XYZ file of C-alpha atoms in Angstrom:
702
model
C 99.499 1.490 2.517
C 99.938 0.564 6.178
C 102.501 3.270 6.695
C 100.334 5.894 4.910
C 97.385 5.061 7.139
C 99.516 5.258 10.236
C 100.520 8.769 9.209
C 96.842 9.643 8.676
C 95.995 8.322 12.124
C 98.737 10.426 13.786
C 97.369 13.517 12.027
C 93.881 12.683 13.197
C 94.952 12.337 16.795
C 96.918 15.632 16.656
C 93.806 17.390 15.425
C 91.879 16.540 18.607
C 92.361 19.957 20.399
C 91.070 21.844 17.345
C 88.065 19.486 16.889
C 87.130 19.611 20.571
C 87.432 23.409 20.639
C 84.867 23.613 17.841
C 82.573 21.220 19.662
C 82.746 23.292 22.851
C 81.862 26.447 20.920
C 78.888 24.645 19.429
C 77.895 23.359 22.869
C 78.135 26.850 24.436
C 75.856 28.188 21.728
C 73.471 25.266 22.293
C 73.441 25.961 26.021
C 72.677 29.613 25.288
C 69.662 28.579 23.241
C 71.096 29.897 20.017
C 68.767 28.838 17.177
C 70.205 25.938 15.162
C 73.105 25.385 17.538
C 71.971 21.916 18.559
C 71.693 20.821 14.921
C 75.186 22.182 14.188
C 76.578 20.346 17.126
C 74.910 17.093 16.050
C 76.339 17.494 12.557
C 79.899 18.068 13.848
C 79.686 15.030 16.212
C 78.239 12.869 13.395
C 81.213 13.833 11.079
C 83.672 13.105 13.828
C 82.121 9.681 14.461
C 82.457 8.662 10.838
C 86.112 9.775 10.556
C 87.052 8.112 13.869
C 85.396 4.888 12.720
C 87.229 4.927 9.360
C 90.540 5.215 11.198
C 89.826 2.676 13.916
C 89.360 5.025 16.970
C 86.640 2.888 18.575
C 86.444 4.770 21.868
C 85.995 8.092 20.047
C 83.169 6.526 18.031
C 81.467 5.343 21.295
C 81.603 8.729 22.965
C 80.648 10.595 19.768
C 77.614 8.304 19.283
C 76.367 9.201 22.836
C 76.819 12.886 22.152
C 74.953 12.583 18.913
C 71.932 10.996 20.613
C 71.794 13.893 23.126
C 71.497 16.331 20.240
C 68.822 14.431 18.293
C 65.438 16.024 17.595
C 64.064 19.377 16.491
C 64.960 21.393 19.716
C 66.597 19.082 22.201
C 67.333 20.568 25.685
C 70.946 21.088 26.610
C 72.181 18.493 29.063
C 75.015 18.863 31.529
C 76.237 15.482 30.506
C 77.384 16.989 27.210
C 80.293 18.778 29.064
C 81.187 15.439 30.765
C 81.265 13.595 27.494
C 83.347 16.260 25.819
C 86.032 15.679 28.478
C 85.717 11.893 27.949
C 86.178 12.565 24.247
C 89.576 14.147 24.910
C 90.642 11.097 26.836
C 89.304 8.847 24.060
C 91.636 10.424 21.501
C 94.625 9.225 23.636
C 93.445 5.633 23.455
C 95.305 3.441 20.941
C 93.184 2.750 17.758
C 92.160 -0.712 16.857
C 94.013 -2.679 14.184
C 92.700 -2.001 10.732
C 92.261 -4.910 8.361
C 94.779 -3.755 5.794
C 94.923 -6.212 2.863
C 97.699 -5.248 0.470
C 96.833 -4.926 -3.210
C 97.730 -8.090 -5.141
C 98.034 -7.806 -8.957
C 95.951 -10.399 -10.835
C 97.623 -12.506 -13.546
C 95.567 -14.414 -16.105
C 97.278 -17.576 -17.424
C 96.025 -18.950 -20.739
C 98.190 -22.003 -21.300
C 97.304 -25.492 -22.385
C 99.568 -27.061 -19.688
C 97.313 -27.030 -16.626
C 100.063 -28.526 -14.369
C 102.614 -25.844 -15.264
C 99.904 -23.192 -14.843
C 99.176 -24.415 -11.306
C 102.872 -24.407 -10.421
C 103.206 -20.899 -11.811
C 100.236 -19.766 -9.675
C 101.888 -21.090 -6.515
C 105.080 -19.150 -7.324
C 103.208 -15.965 -8.182
C 101.675 -16.106 -4.680
C 105.133 -15.841 -3.180
C 105.603 -12.523 -5.090
C 102.360 -11.079 -3.862
C 100.366 -11.774 -7.021
C 97.177 -13.736 -7.651
C 97.204 -16.133 -10.609
C 94.170 -17.581 -12.262
C 94.175 -20.205 -15.024
C 91.796 -20.136 -18.009
C 91.326 -23.468 -19.719
C 89.659 -21.936 -22.794
C 89.511 -18.712 -24.673
C 85.908 -18.240 -23.624
C 86.863 -18.515 -19.922
C 89.779 -16.100 -20.487
C 87.437 -13.520 -21.998
C 85.043 -13.888 -19.139
C 87.823 -13.350 -16.552
C 89.084 -10.328 -18.481
C 85.639 -8.658 -18.278
C 85.024 -9.548 -14.625
C 84.786 -6.963 -11.927
C 88.336 -7.498 -10.683
C 90.836 -6.144 -13.252
C 93.623 -8.259 -14.720
C 97.030 -6.629 -14.802
C 99.097 -9.314 -16.729
C 98.115 -11.943 -19.223
C 100.342 -14.938 -20.055
C 99.649 -16.752 -23.299
C 101.284 -19.418 -25.483
C 102.533 -19.110 -29.044
C 98.999 -18.620 -30.470
C 96.609 -15.853 -29.423
C 92.980 -16.122 -30.683
C 91.281 -13.033 -32.254
C 88.570 -13.162 -29.584
C 91.126 -12.920 -26.804
C 92.951 -10.046 -28.530
C 89.719 -8.171 -28.953
C 88.844 -8.600 -25.261
C 92.284 -7.377 -24.269
C 91.818 -4.203 -26.283
C 88.340 -3.680 -24.822
C 89.429 -3.333 -21.171
C 89.660 0.172 -19.686
C 93.225 -0.371 -18.431
C 94.699 -2.888 -20.866
C 96.912 -5.541 -19.111
C 100.459 -6.395 -20.124
C 100.497 -9.235 -22.686
C 103.299 -11.723 -22.158
C 103.847 -14.424 -24.766
C 105.759 -17.654 -24.229
C 107.658 -18.836 -27.274
C 110.414 -21.319 -28.103
C 113.850 -20.312 -26.930
C 115.007 -19.514 -30.510
C 111.965 -17.287 -31.117
C 112.176 -15.615 -27.681
C 115.724 -14.451 -28.427
C 114.396 -12.277 -31.300
C 112.566 -10.041 -28.791
C 108.899 -9.035 -28.456
C 106.540 -9.920 -31.343
C 104.102 -7.450 -32.742
C 101.042 -7.166 -30.598
C 102.805 -8.186 -27.349
C 104.485 -6.369 -24.482
C 107.120 -9.025 -23.593
C 108.278 -12.378 -24.843
C 109.691 -15.120 -22.519
C 110.971 -18.654 -23.213
C 108.531 -21.547 -22.991
C 111.186 -23.525 -21.152
C 111.498 -20.941 -18.329
C 111.018 -22.603 -14.895
C 107.917 -21.509 -13.024
C 109.869 -19.672 -10.228
C 111.891 -17.719 -12.723
C 108.828 -16.950 -14.835
C 106.959 -15.704 -11.782
C 109.948 -13.419 -10.923
C 109.950 -12.058 -14.504
C 106.176 -11.382 -14.422
C 106.495 -9.548 -11.030
C 109.270 -7.295 -12.420
C 107.335 -6.306 -15.550
C 105.929 -2.766 -15.424
C 103.944 -0.855 -18.029
C 106.099 1.928 -19.535
C 103.334 4.546 -19.404
C 100.393 3.369 -17.386
C 96.969 4.897 -17.930
C 95.394 4.766 -14.519
C 91.798 5.196 -13.451
C 91.160 8.594 -11.823
C 89.057 9.063 -8.656
C 87.845 12.369 -7.316
C 87.187 12.180 -3.577
C 85.135 14.957 -1.964
C 84.866 15.307 1.814
C 85.123 18.199 4.283
C 87.312 16.171 6.579
C 90.962 16.168 5.588
C 91.617 12.865 7.574
C 88.998 10.977 5.542
C 90.458 12.326 2.285
C 93.985 11.284 3.344
C 92.808 7.788 4.284
C 90.936 7.323 1.038
C 93.984 8.486 -0.935
C 96.228 6.046 0.930
C 93.922 3.067 0.289
C 93.089 3.810 -3.418
C 96.623 4.840 -4.464
C 97.881 1.543 -3.085
C 95.536 -0.132 -5.548
C 97.120 1.663 -8.440
C 94.582 4.463 -8.812
C 95.080 8.132 -9.320
C 93.319 10.096 -6.589
C 92.349 13.768 -6.623
C 90.906 15.196 -3.365
C 88.588 18.169 -2.801
C 87.616 19.525 0.554
C 85.274 22.290 -0.546
C 82.163 20.880 -2.498
C 81.455 24.332 -3.917
C 84.312 23.760 -6.302
C 83.119 20.386 -7.471
C 82.090 21.262 -11.040
C 85.272 23.240 -11.744
C 87.247 20.213 -10.488
C 85.266 17.901 -12.700
C 86.041 19.997 -15.651
C 89.746 20.110 -14.785
C 90.321 16.420 -13.962
C 87.515 14.434 -15.734
C 87.492 11.600 -13.165
C 86.264 8.090 -13.815
C 84.593 7.912 -10.473
C 83.358 10.347 -7.791
C 83.640 9.365 -4.113
C 81.312 11.836 -2.443
C 80.479 12.608 1.167
C 76.832 13.542 1.982
C 76.903 15.673 5.103
C 79.114 18.666 4.209
C 78.848 22.296 5.497
C 78.795 24.008 2.139
C 76.549 21.729 0.043
C 74.544 18.571 0.657
C 75.652 15.424 -1.228
C 72.016 14.735 -2.334
C 71.742 18.137 -3.951
C 75.097 17.631 -5.735
C 73.987 14.229 -6.997
C 70.769 15.682 -8.369
C 72.702 18.399 -10.260
C 75.125 15.805 -11.657
C 72.337 13.630 -13.026
C 70.762 16.626 -14.682
C 73.975 17.612 -16.535
C 74.547 15.794 -19.834
C 78.363 15.911 -19.360
C 78.191 14.106 -15.980
C 74.944 12.120 -16.256
C 76.834 8.835 -16.707
C 79.627 9.555 -14.228
C 80.001 6.761 -11.507
C 79.070 8.252 -8.110
C 79.685 6.439 -4.847
C 78.412 7.940 -1.580
C 80.869 7.625 1.312
C 79.005 8.812 4.395
C 78.143 8.253 8.050
C 74.423 8.569 7.392
C 72.983 5.066 7.671
C 69.206 5.632 7.775
C 67.261 3.368 5.310
C 65.265 6.437 4.029
C 68.483 8.160 3.013
C 69.882 5.166 1.269
C 66.659 4.778 -0.683
C 66.609 8.431 -1.555
C 70.255 8.207 -2.828
C 69.509 5.320 -5.147
C 66.357 7.043 -6.420
C 68.495 10.045 -7.358
C 70.946 7.815 -9.260
C 73.857 6.979 -6.950
C 75.856 3.907 -7.992
C 76.865 2.697 -4.522
C 76.318 3.680 -0.896
C 79.223 3.065 1.525
C 78.580 3.693 5.236
C 81.478 4.888 7.330
C 83.495 3.325 8.705
C 84.449 1.317 5.666
C 87.183 -1.302 5.819
C 90.095 -0.368 3.471
C 89.772 -3.719 1.589
C 86.049 -3.190 0.995
C 86.601 0.392 -0.262
C 89.238 -0.718 -2.646
C 87.267 -3.741 -4.004
C 84.070 -1.834 -4.527
C 85.712 1.102 -6.176
C 87.674 -1.104 -8.551
C 84.585 -3.129 -9.437
C 82.749 0.014 -10.469
C 85.672 1.291 -12.476
C 86.098 -2.017 -14.281
C 82.449 -2.163 -15.191
C 82.404 1.465 -16.320
C 85.487 0.924 -18.491
C 83.951 -2.115 -20.201
C 80.684 -0.283 -20.936
C 82.406 2.853 -22.211
C 84.772 0.767 -24.461
C 81.775 -1.047 -25.965
C 79.935 2.244 -26.551
C 82.860 4.087 -28.115
C 83.905 1.424 -30.573
C 82.454 0.778 -34.023
C 80.560 -2.489 -34.062
C 81.822 -3.571 -37.487
C 85.523 -2.521 -37.378
C 86.231 -2.319 -33.615
C 87.862 1.165 -34.136
C 87.762 3.605 -31.290
C 86.218 7.049 -31.777
C 88.328 10.137 -32.141
C 87.159 11.441 -28.708
C 88.041 8.125 -27.011
C 91.530 8.301 -28.564
C 91.940 11.925 -27.466
C 90.958 11.075 -23.892
C 93.373 8.080 -23.695
C 96.175 10.115 -25.300
C 95.611 12.930 -22.805
C 95.885 10.487 -19.874
C 99.089 8.994 -21.278
C 100.639 12.348 -21.770
C 99.689 13.410 -18.195
C 101.502 10.452 -16.797
C 104.815 11.952 -18.122
C 106.770 8.731 -17.561
C 107.624 7.758 -21.099
C 107.558 8.990 -24.718
C 104.157 8.772 -26.414
C 103.877 8.645 -30.203
C 100.984 9.328 -32.518
C 100.541 8.304 -36.175
C 97.949 9.276 -38.742
C 97.336 7.331 -41.878
C 95.277 9.079 -44.581
C 93.900 6.789 -47.326
C 92.643 7.826 -50.748
C 89.319 6.071 -50.220
C 87.326 5.170 -47.116
C 87.230 1.466 -48.153
C 91.082 1.405 -47.968
C 90.907 2.488 -44.339
C 88.660 -0.367 -43.379
C 90.813 -2.942 -45.136
C 94.046 -1.647 -43.630
C 92.582 -1.428 -40.068
C 91.685 -5.176 -40.340
C 95.311 -6.009 -41.280
C 96.775 -3.732 -38.629
C 94.724 -4.703 -35.632
C 96.289 -8.185 -35.024
C 99.756 -6.535 -34.850
C 98.811 -4.124 -32.066
C 99.557 -4.370 -28.350
C 96.583 -4.336 -25.930
C 97.681 -0.849 -24.773
C 97.721 0.573 -28.297
C 94.690 2.729 -29.352
C 93.533 2.606 -32.959
C 90.757 5.009 -33.925
C 88.950 6.491 -36.852
C 90.202 10.082 -37.071
C 87.926 10.945 -40.002
C 86.292 9.151 -42.928
C 89.668 8.451 -44.569
C 92.208 8.657 -41.697
C 93.311 6.190 -39.066
C 94.977 7.396 -35.836
C 97.257 5.169 -33.712
C 98.566 6.063 -30.269
C 101.476 4.071 -28.758
C 103.126 4.689 -25.390
C 106.785 3.790 -24.771
C 108.034 4.492 -28.302
C 109.164 7.518 -30.237
C 107.997 8.648 -33.651
C 110.746 6.887 -35.564
C 109.999 3.498 -33.930
C 106.271 3.919 -34.602
C 106.954 4.884 -38.212
C 109.188 1.834 -38.667
C 106.425 -0.376 -37.173
C 103.842 0.937 -39.605
C 106.067 0.774 -42.661
C 107.072 -2.869 -41.960
C 105.247 -5.383 -44.152
C 102.500 -5.293 -45.187
C 103.315 -1.520 -45.047
C 101.026 1.451 -45.453
C 100.043 0.846 -49.074
C 99.230 4.230 -50.712
C 98.350 6.051 -47.511
C 99.970 9.256 -46.363
C 101.797 8.713 -43.059
C 102.370 11.464 -40.429
C 104.025 10.771 -37.006
C 104.901 12.850 -33.979
C 105.937 12.269 -30.399
C 106.311 14.274 -27.170
C 110.023 13.896 -26.570
C 110.705 17.593 -27.308
C 108.216 18.678 -24.650
C 106.778 15.883 -22.350
C 104.158 18.316 -21.001
C 102.438 18.955 -24.363
C 98.702 18.171 -24.718
C 96.813 15.731 -26.879
C 95.588 18.220 -29.486
C 99.010 19.697 -30.066
C 100.496 16.240 -30.635
C 97.710 15.195 -32.980
C 98.016 18.409 -34.965
C 101.759 17.929 -35.207
C 101.218 14.437 -36.649
C 98.748 15.818 -39.151
C 101.109 18.558 -40.235
C 103.629 15.753 -40.955
C 101.327 13.814 -43.185
C 103.147 12.625 -46.308
C 106.624 13.475 -45.066
C 107.936 9.921 -45.251
C 111.278 9.416 -43.623
C 111.447 13.189 -42.861
C 108.553 12.947 -40.438
C 110.798 12.844 -37.364
C 112.844 15.858 -38.415
C 112.527 18.714 -36.010
C 113.553 21.712 -38.217
C 111.141 23.247 -40.733
C 111.937 26.031 -43.200
C 109.938 29.204 -43.391
C 107.230 28.748 -45.919
C 105.569 31.363 -48.091
C 102.167 32.536 -46.861
C 98.974 31.879 -48.788
C 97.978 34.349 -51.452
C 95.026 36.603 -50.652
C 92.179 37.106 -53.040
C 91.711 34.852 -56.106
C 94.810 32.686 -55.499
C 93.196 31.120 -52.458
C 90.216 29.780 -54.337
C 92.534 28.370 -56.993
C 94.771 26.649 -54.518
C 92.253 25.233 -52.051
C 88.848 25.386 -53.615
C 87.264 23.010 -51.111
C 87.894 25.443 -48.262
C 87.203 28.718 -50.072
C 83.421 28.651 -49.866
C 82.425 30.699 -46.796
C 78.836 29.554 -46.756
C 79.422 25.806 -46.092
C 81.991 23.906 -44.093
C 83.115 20.855 -46.190
C 82.995 17.389 -44.817
C 86.195 15.408 -44.353
C 85.402 13.326 -47.403
C 85.373 16.392 -49.654
C 88.682 17.806 -48.499
C 91.777 17.090 -50.642
C 94.493 14.999 -49.101
C 97.678 16.844 -48.049
C 100.297 15.802 -50.651
C 104.036 16.061 -50.065
C 105.996 18.402 -52.396
C 108.171 16.838 -55.075
C 111.141 18.856 -53.807
C 111.526 20.830 -50.634
C 111.364 24.534 -51.410
C 114.186 26.751 -50.307
C 113.620 28.826 -47.213
C 112.156 32.184 -47.868
C 111.894 35.174 -45.618
C 108.384 35.855 -44.311
C 107.246 39.198 -45.685
C 106.373 42.114 -43.500
C 102.664 42.162 -42.339
C 101.764 44.839 -44.964
C 103.768 43.639 -47.805
C 102.099 41.878 -50.758
C 102.456 38.146 -50.007
C 104.045 35.812 -52.622
C 101.649 33.692 -54.556
C 101.351 29.948 -54.689
C 100.857 28.414 -58.089
C 97.138 27.940 -58.930
C 95.958 24.397 -58.309
C 98.767 23.396 -55.932
C 97.957 21.798 -52.619
C 99.119 23.318 -49.375
C 102.190 21.563 -47.993
C 102.876 21.097 -44.276
C 106.569 20.351 -43.661
C 107.716 18.923 -40.328
C 107.652 21.332 -37.468
C 109.858 21.821 -34.466
C 108.033 21.084 -31.272
C 108.819 23.526 -28.463
C 111.781 22.707 -26.223
C 112.133 25.839 -24.111
C 111.380 26.009 -20.403
C 109.392 29.231 -20.367
C 106.247 30.214 -22.287
C 108.178 33.017 -24.014
C 110.664 30.628 -25.474
C 108.089 28.016 -26.376
C 105.804 30.259 -28.443
C 107.615 33.273 -29.924
C 105.024 35.897 -30.667
C 104.663 38.174 -33.617
C 104.984 41.646 -32.008
C 101.780 43.747 -32.349
C 102.272 46.456 -34.868
C 100.862 50.022 -34.724
C 97.540 50.719 -36.443
C 98.354 51.441 -40.135
C 97.154 54.614 -41.771
C 97.036 52.937 -45.166
C 95.446 49.612 -46.167
C 98.852 48.063 -46.948
C 102.093 48.449 -48.718
C 101.709 49.516 -52.385
C 97.944 49.743 -51.941
C 97.651 46.019 -51.210
C 95.165 44.740 -48.532
C 96.835 43.759 -45.312
C 96.847 40.089 -44.266
C 94.243 38.955 -41.785
C 95.491 38.995 -38.196
C 94.690 36.130 -35.828
C 95.212 35.893 -32.037
C 95.619 32.409 -30.628
C 94.673 32.382 -26.855
C 95.494 28.946 -25.228
C 97.267 28.088 -21.996
C 99.166 25.187 -23.587
C 102.461 26.397 -25.120
C 102.892 23.542 -27.606
C 99.419 24.001 -29.068
C 99.901 27.781 -29.356
C 103.085 27.195 -31.342
C 101.618 24.402 -33.622
C 98.624 26.566 -34.468
C 100.899 29.616 -35.047
C 103.005 27.663 -37.553
C 99.994 26.211 -39.348
C 98.198 29.567 -39.651
C 101.404 31.354 -40.804
C 101.810 28.655 -43.452
C 98.385 29.805 -44.720
C 99.516 33.418 -44.824
C 97.906 34.803 -41.709
C 99.706 37.122 -39.322
C 99.567 35.323 -35.947
C 99.991 36.508 -32.346
C 99.557 34.405 -29.268
C 98.340 34.862 -25.646
C 98.833 32.386 -22.862
C 95.615 33.293 -20.875
C 92.427 35.274 -21.045
C 93.798 38.342 -19.302
C 96.645 38.680 -21.810
C 94.265 38.222 -24.734
C 91.954 41.052 -23.532
C 94.838 43.384 -22.968
C 95.876 42.867 -26.593
C 92.379 42.951 -28.095
C 91.163 46.073 -26.345
C 94.325 48.175 -27.020
C 93.203 50.812 -29.547
C 96.740 51.695 -30.447
C 97.536 48.288 -31.994
C 96.644 46.740 -35.327
C 93.119 45.286 -35.067
C 92.783 41.503 -34.732
C 90.402 39.931 -37.227
C 89.883 36.549 -35.551
C 90.396 35.159 -32.041
C 91.069 31.439 -31.612
C 90.004 31.013 -27.978
C 90.314 28.175 -25.459
C 87.632 28.022 -22.759
C 89.449 26.813 -19.643
C 92.499 29.175 -19.088
C 94.068 30.754 -15.945
C 93.256 34.219 -14.753
C 90.216 34.731 -17.122
C 88.322 32.005 -18.829
C 87.147 31.995 -22.477
C 83.569 32.834 -21.439
C 84.991 35.818 -19.400
C 86.835 36.978 -22.567
C 83.735 36.766 -24.706
C 81.669 38.623 -22.222
C 84.300 41.412 -21.952
C 84.475 41.711 -25.764
C 80.707 41.931 -26.089
C 80.477 44.591 -23.349
C 83.189 46.581 -25.139
C 81.348 46.167 -28.514
C 84.476 44.728 -30.042
C 84.157 43.675 -33.652
C 86.641 40.833 -33.417
C 85.210 37.380 -34.278
C 85.847 34.524 -31.858
C 86.296 30.878 -32.850
C 86.187 28.744 -29.716
C 88.323 25.600 -29.471
C 87.879 23.331 -26.465
C 87.505 19.686 -25.423
C 86.052 20.204 -21.970
C 82.814 21.988 -22.646
C 79.308 20.768 -21.716
C 76.348 21.147 -24.031
C 74.932 23.958 -21.893
C 78.332 25.752 -22.054
C 78.291 25.621 -25.839
C 74.980 27.431 -25.926
C 76.367 29.880 -23.448
C 79.372 30.525 -25.682
C 77.157 31.429 -28.595
C 75.038 33.639 -26.296
C 78.136 35.516 -25.217
C 79.082 36.234 -28.815
C 81.199 33.331 -30.137
C 81.097 33.194 -33.978
C 81.804 29.454 -34.127
C 82.839 26.472 -32.005
C 85.236 23.537 -32.863
C 85.495 20.682 -30.379
C 88.824 19.122 -29.675
C 90.209 16.830 -31.055
C 89.929 18.630 -34.428
C 91.684 18.029 -37.720
C 93.638 20.653 -39.627
C 91.151 20.679 -42.506
C 88.263 21.301 -40.113
C 90.047 24.162 -38.428
C 91.187 25.801 -41.725
C 87.636 25.416 -43.117
C 86.206 27.330 -40.182
C 88.857 29.970 -40.265
C 88.386 30.504 -44.025
C 84.621 30.822 -43.524
C 85.058 33.436 -40.861
C 87.859 35.307 -42.732
C 86.936 35.455 -46.423
C 89.872 36.632 -48.669
C 90.388 40.393 -48.913
C 90.237 41.993 -52.301
C 92.374 44.879 -53.615
């Protein structure tokens, strides 16, 4: 961190000529009695004073403070001393900055061992490796330390781990590594279920401290901070301090792009300046607290404004903390981490079921997305679908004690559990779940991101659901071509729960996806206008394993069905043509997974990687009309809302089913206002999606 801050200081000093030139232009306008020039000059000097103080340029702070006092008031007269102080400001930049109090980040280790003397010796040795150890004499004290403001990064326990401690470990926002000390014979067998590492009880304290310092999480899920300031030096300094504390930092210099950046990054905390040229921090805070999507976002003001009235106003509007520049790096780090830890604990408590402790589907999707974005290790997902809801509750109680703190177990729907595990592939996760006591009579589907590390959460979840019931074949990558669904009466016979267009069935009413007794031989997919083969009445749809995309370009990832010219006849041999669906999403893996799923159901599927490409296809009168558009909201070039608006203006008859995870309540209403026929929030299940598609595209009759 010290080196990073030194680089920021050098950059700030090199920016002196540009900053002084801007101040001189403002001073000349002030001298010429230009309306508002004095106020603009005062704002520029105020911002300079805050940045200089943050980086330790005390002489710059002193001169800037004097300049700011000369510009105070409604219409202050121009003073010749302003020019003298501007020259002094140039000299002040050449003065060496003061030494910043840079305290390095020290990971915290919680030790829950019965031997207090060994724990004390271990704490002394951890200190030599730059780590802070703390001993808990009871499980109650350990739980209290885990839920304190300062996060714990490693936990050392003995052979027995109490249920209360395991529950607390899984409730933290960024779960610590769990290290268990066992006898030498047990330690040789490797990690136990529910732990990240196993070490021998007889390991000397110096060697144990060295092992703890070397342990790293395979795929860390870090807190994300969005820092907004019009001064690049302040943003660079904040990034250096917070990244050294293990946080992910996104910076934004133009506050006008705040809401689009929030939608893109979904931060855990917003570090916001107040005095910015484009928008005022108070106005932005007021907007945030009025938006349902961002009402609970932690907001910390980081500003040079130190008036009591402004601090009171900020807290009245709902700010969580108010930091006055300059802020010592250690204070900035500690206060930000405290807010993040508290937010994580509150969110974990709110998003878990009180009786079972299971996370919600949305919480699982958010954690999975963060793990996939880290891109440092394989991430695997498993779905377990039970014949009855009661079986889900019973199995989750047996499975929870076997999980690591970093694992996420959630209720996917009424009869389905979802498990996310980082650092293992699909085969390893499948072996873990099938080990005693096993999966009972549940259908198991697994998938991982090895084939394409950049794939998103929804694509991976859908891939796992497609593999439900595949048993040992779940990790296979190749899938045969499957016959499409039958149009007309065959659909209602094969999938009656989804054939009623007037009502979307609940998860509990949907039939479980059963594996076929034998794998059908590959068959060629018929031409778009040929009569599709029929599936025996009463048979359930089967979803064989799919190949996740491995190509490097979008074209290789999602091969498209080429658009066909508009037919002059309804279809071959007088048969109605299959419904045609266009999938518009900027994630290649999700486009391909949805394409395979819908083709399995007999639809003709095309794909588009952004809104512009989708509109080009939809508004071309020389191509076969599209019956349904599956549309993402946030895409490059043109967003989903832009696409809906263009289709409405062109009076296009195509129906649009919007799929998105990052949509505020107001945006959903806006989507319907722009002409969306339906909306499905990510993460969604296969049955939910197919139910909505079937409702919008009833079977054609001859």
